Short mmCIF file of C-alpha atoms in Angstrom, two decimals:
data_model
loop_
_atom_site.label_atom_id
_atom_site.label_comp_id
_atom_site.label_asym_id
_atom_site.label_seq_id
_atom_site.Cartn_x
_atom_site.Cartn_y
_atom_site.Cartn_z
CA UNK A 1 126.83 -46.73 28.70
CA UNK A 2 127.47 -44.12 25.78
CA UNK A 3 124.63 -42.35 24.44
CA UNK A 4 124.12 -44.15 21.28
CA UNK A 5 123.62 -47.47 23.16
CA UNK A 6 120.74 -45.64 25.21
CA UNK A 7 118.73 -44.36 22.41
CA UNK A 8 119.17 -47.73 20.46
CA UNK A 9 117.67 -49.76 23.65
CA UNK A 10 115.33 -47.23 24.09
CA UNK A 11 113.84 -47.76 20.44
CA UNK A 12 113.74 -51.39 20.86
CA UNK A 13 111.49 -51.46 24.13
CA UNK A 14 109.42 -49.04 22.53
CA UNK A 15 109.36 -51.32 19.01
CA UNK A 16 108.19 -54.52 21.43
CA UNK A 17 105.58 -52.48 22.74
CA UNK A 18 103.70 -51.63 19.64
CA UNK A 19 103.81 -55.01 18.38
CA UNK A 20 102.51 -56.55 21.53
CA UNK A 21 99.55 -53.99 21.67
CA UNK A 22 98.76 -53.64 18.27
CA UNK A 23 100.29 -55.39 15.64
CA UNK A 24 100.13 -59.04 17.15
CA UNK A 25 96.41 -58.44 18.19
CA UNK A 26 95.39 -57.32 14.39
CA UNK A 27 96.94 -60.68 13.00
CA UNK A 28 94.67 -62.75 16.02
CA UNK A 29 91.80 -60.97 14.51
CA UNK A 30 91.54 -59.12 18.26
CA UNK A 31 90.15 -56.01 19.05
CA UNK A 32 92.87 -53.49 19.91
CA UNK A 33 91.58 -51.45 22.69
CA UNK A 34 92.50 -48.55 24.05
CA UNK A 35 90.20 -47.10 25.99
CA UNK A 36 88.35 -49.38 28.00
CA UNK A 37 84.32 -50.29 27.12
CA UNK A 38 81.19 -48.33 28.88
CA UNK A 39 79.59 -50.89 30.61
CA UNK A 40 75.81 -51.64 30.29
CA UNK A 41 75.68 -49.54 27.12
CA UNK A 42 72.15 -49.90 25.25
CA UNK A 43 72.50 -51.30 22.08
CA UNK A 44 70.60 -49.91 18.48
CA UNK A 45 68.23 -51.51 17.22
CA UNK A 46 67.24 -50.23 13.84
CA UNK A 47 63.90 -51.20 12.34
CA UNK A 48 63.80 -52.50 8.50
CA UNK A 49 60.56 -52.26 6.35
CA UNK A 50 59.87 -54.61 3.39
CA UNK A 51 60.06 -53.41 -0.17
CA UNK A 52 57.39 -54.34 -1.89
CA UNK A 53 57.69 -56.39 -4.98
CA UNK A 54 56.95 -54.21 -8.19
CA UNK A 55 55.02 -55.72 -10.97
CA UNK A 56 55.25 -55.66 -14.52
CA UNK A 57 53.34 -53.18 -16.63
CA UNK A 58 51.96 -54.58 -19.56
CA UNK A 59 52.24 -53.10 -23.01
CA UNK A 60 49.57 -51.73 -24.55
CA UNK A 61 48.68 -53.51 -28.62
CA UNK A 62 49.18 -50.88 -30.33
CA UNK A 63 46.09 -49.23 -32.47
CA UNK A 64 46.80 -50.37 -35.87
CA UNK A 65 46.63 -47.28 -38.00
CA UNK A 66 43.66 -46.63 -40.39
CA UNK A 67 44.08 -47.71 -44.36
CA UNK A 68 42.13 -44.93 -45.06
CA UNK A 69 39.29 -47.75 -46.86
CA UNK A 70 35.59 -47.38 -45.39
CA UNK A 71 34.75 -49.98 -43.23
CA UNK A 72 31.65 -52.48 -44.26
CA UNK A 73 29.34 -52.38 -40.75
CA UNK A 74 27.39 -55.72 -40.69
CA UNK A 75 24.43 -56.29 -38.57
CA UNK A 76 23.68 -58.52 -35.52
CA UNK A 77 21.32 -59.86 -33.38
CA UNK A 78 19.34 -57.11 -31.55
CA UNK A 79 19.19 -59.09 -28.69
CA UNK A 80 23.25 -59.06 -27.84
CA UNK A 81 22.02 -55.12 -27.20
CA UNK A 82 19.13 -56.25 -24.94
CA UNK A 83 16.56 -55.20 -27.69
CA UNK A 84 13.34 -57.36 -28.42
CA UNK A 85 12.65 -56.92 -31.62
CA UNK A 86 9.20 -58.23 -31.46
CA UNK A 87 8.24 -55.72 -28.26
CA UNK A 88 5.77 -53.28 -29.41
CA UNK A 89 8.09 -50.24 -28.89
CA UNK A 90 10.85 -51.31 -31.18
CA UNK A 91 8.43 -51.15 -33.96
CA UNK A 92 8.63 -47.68 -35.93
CA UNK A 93 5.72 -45.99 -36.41
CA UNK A 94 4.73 -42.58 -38.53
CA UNK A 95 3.41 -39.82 -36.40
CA UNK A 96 0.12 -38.99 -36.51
CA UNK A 97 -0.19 -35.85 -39.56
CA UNK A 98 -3.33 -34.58 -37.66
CA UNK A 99 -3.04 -32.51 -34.85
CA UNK A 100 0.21 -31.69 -35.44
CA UNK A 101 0.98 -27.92 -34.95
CA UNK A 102 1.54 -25.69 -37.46
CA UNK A 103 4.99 -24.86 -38.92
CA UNK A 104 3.30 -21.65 -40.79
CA UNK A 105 5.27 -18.04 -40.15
CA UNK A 106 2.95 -15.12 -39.87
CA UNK A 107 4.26 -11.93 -41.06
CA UNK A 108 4.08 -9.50 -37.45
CA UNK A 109 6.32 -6.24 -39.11
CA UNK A 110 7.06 -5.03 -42.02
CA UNK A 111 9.96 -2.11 -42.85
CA UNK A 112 9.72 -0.80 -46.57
CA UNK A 113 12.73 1.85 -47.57
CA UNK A 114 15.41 2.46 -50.06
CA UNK A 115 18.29 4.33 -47.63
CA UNK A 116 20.36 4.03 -44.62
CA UNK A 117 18.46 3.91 -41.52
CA UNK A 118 17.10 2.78 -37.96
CA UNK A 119 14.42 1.64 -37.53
CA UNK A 120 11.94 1.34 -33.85
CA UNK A 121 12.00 -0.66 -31.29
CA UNK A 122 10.26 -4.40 -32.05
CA UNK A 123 9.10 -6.21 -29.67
CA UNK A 124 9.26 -9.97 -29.90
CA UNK A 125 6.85 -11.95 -27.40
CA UNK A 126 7.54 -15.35 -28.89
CA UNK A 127 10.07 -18.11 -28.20
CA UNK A 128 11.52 -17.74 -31.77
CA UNK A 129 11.26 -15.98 -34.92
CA UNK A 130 12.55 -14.78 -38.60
CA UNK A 131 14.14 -12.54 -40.12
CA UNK A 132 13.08 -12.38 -44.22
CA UNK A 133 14.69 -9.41 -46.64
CA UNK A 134 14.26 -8.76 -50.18
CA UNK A 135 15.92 -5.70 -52.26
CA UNK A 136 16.09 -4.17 -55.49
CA UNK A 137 19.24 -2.95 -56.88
CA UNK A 138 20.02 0.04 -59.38
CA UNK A 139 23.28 -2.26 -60.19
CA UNK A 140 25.36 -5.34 -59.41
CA UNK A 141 28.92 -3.91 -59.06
CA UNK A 142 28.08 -1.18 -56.43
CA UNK A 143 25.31 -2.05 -54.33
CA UNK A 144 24.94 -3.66 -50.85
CA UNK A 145 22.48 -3.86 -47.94
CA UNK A 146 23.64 -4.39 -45.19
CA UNK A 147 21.00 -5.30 -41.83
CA UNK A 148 22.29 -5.02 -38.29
CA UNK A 149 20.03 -7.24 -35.84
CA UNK A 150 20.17 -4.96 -32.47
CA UNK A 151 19.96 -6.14 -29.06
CA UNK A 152 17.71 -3.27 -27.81
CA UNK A 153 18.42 -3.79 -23.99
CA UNK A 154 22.45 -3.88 -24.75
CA UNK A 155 23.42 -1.25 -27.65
CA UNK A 156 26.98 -2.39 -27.79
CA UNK A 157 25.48 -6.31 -28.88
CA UNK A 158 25.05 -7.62 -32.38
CA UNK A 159 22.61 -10.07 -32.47
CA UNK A 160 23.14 -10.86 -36.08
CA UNK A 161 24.35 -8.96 -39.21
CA UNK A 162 23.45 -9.71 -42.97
CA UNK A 163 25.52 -8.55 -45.77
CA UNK A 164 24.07 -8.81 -49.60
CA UNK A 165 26.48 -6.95 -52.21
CA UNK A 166 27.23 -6.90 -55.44
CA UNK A 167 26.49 -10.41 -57.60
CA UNK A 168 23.99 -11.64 -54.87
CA UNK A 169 21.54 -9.48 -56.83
CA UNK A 170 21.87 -11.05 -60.17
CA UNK A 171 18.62 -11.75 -61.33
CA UNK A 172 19.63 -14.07 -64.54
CA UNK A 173 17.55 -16.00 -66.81
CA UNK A 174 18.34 -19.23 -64.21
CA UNK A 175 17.03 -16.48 -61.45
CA UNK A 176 14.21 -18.02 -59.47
CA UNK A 177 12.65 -15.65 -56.74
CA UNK A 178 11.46 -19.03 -54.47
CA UNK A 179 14.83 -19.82 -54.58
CA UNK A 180 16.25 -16.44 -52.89
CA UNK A 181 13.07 -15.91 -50.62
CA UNK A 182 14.89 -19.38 -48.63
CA UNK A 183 17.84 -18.04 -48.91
CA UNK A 184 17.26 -14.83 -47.91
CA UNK A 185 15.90 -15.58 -44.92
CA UNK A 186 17.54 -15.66 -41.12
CA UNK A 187 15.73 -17.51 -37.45
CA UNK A 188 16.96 -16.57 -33.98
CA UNK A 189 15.78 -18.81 -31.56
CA UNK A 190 15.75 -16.01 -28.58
CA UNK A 191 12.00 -14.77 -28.55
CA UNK A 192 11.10 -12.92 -26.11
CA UNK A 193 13.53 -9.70 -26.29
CA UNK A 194 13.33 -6.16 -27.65
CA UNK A 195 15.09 -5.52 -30.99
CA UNK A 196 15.98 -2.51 -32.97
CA UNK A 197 17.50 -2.96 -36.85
CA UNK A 198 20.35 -0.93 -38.54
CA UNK A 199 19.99 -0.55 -41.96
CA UNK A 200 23.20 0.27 -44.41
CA UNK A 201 22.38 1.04 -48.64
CA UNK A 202 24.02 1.60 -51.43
CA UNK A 203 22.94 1.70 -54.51
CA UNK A 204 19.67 -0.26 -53.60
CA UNK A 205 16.19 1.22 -55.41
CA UNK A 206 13.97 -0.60 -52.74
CA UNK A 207 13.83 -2.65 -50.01
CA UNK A 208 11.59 -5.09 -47.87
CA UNK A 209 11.90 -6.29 -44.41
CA UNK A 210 9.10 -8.89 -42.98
CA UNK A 211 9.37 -10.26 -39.40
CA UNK A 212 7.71 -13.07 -38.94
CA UNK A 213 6.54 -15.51 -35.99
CA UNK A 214 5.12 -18.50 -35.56
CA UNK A 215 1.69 -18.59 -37.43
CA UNK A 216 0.25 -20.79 -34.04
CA UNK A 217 0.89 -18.15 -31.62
CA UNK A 218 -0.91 -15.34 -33.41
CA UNK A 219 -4.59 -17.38 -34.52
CA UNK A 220 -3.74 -20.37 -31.63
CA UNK A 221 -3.66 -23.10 -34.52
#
């Protein structure tokens, strides 16, 4: 036998091979095996968890958007608000004018000057009290007086500071002195501390400062 005629039956075996191990067992939808199976292998079990069921977000109405109209507000029943009308305590009443305390300010300091300056310590024992200033000017285009409220237990704090320049003291034929005493007038509702006042001028002839507390504190009225 030649050498040619070897290899060529040699290929053939080894083509009748491959298609009995592999290719006839893929069309018969067999396993082709090689190696043979572990036996008794444990098989996997994998757990599976639910998915909940999502649900369905509403949409919102939307706000409709203001005509820019005022609204008419009717009125109801007090009862849907769980009010008796008729009970005694729904009924208004005016307070009693008698006995009533006094609203009166009693002048407790005074500080008279026409210049720059500081002035004492003040001492304020009561829960709240005012601040009224008054001024004369030598002219309405230059002047100013200016009033720094001082927080006598911290230096570095402004408790308040007043400003008057220039046309604030027009005193016209419309001028009414009532008129600027309420306006001219400042309340601090934080009795009880030390104060000390800084007090700028220019061009001011005279000047008045009154502090005054409550009127019931100082007679008990």
């Amino acid at each position: 036998m030649e050498r040619e005629d070897l290899i060529s039956l040699i290929a053939a075996v080894a083509i009748v091979v491959v298609v009995a191990l592999v290719v006839k067992p893929a069309l018969s939808d067999g396993p082709v095996l090689f190696l043979a199976p572990e036996e008794g292998a444990a098989a996997t079990t994998f757990s599976t968890t639910a998915i909940p069921r999502t649900t369905a977000v509403p949409t919102p109405e939307p706000v409709p958007a203001w005509d820019g109209r005022a609204k008419t507000v009717g009125f109801v029943d007090p009862a849907s608000y769980g009010i008796n009308a008729s009970a005694p305590q729904a009924a208004m009443s005016v307070p009693p004018s008698e006995g009533a305390p006094s609203k009166a300010m009693a002048v407790y300091a005074v500080v008279r000057g026409s210049g720059s300056g500081t002035t004492d310590i003040i001492s304020i024992p009561y829960p709240y009290w005012e601040l009224a200033y008054d001024a004369e000017a030598y002219n309405t285009e230059f002047s100013l007086l200016n009033i720094q409220v001082m927080d006598a237990t911290d230096p570095n704090r402004f408790v308040r500071i007043v400003t008057k320049r220039d046309s604030d003291f027009i005193t016209g034929k419309d001028f009414d002195p009532a008129i600027r005493r309420e306006a001219w007038k400042e309340r601090f509702f934080e009795g009880g501390r030390d104060y000390w006042l800084v007090i700028n001028t220019r061009s001011i002839k005279s000047y008045t400062l009154q502090i005054l507390v409550p009127e019931r504190y100082v007679t008990g009225a």
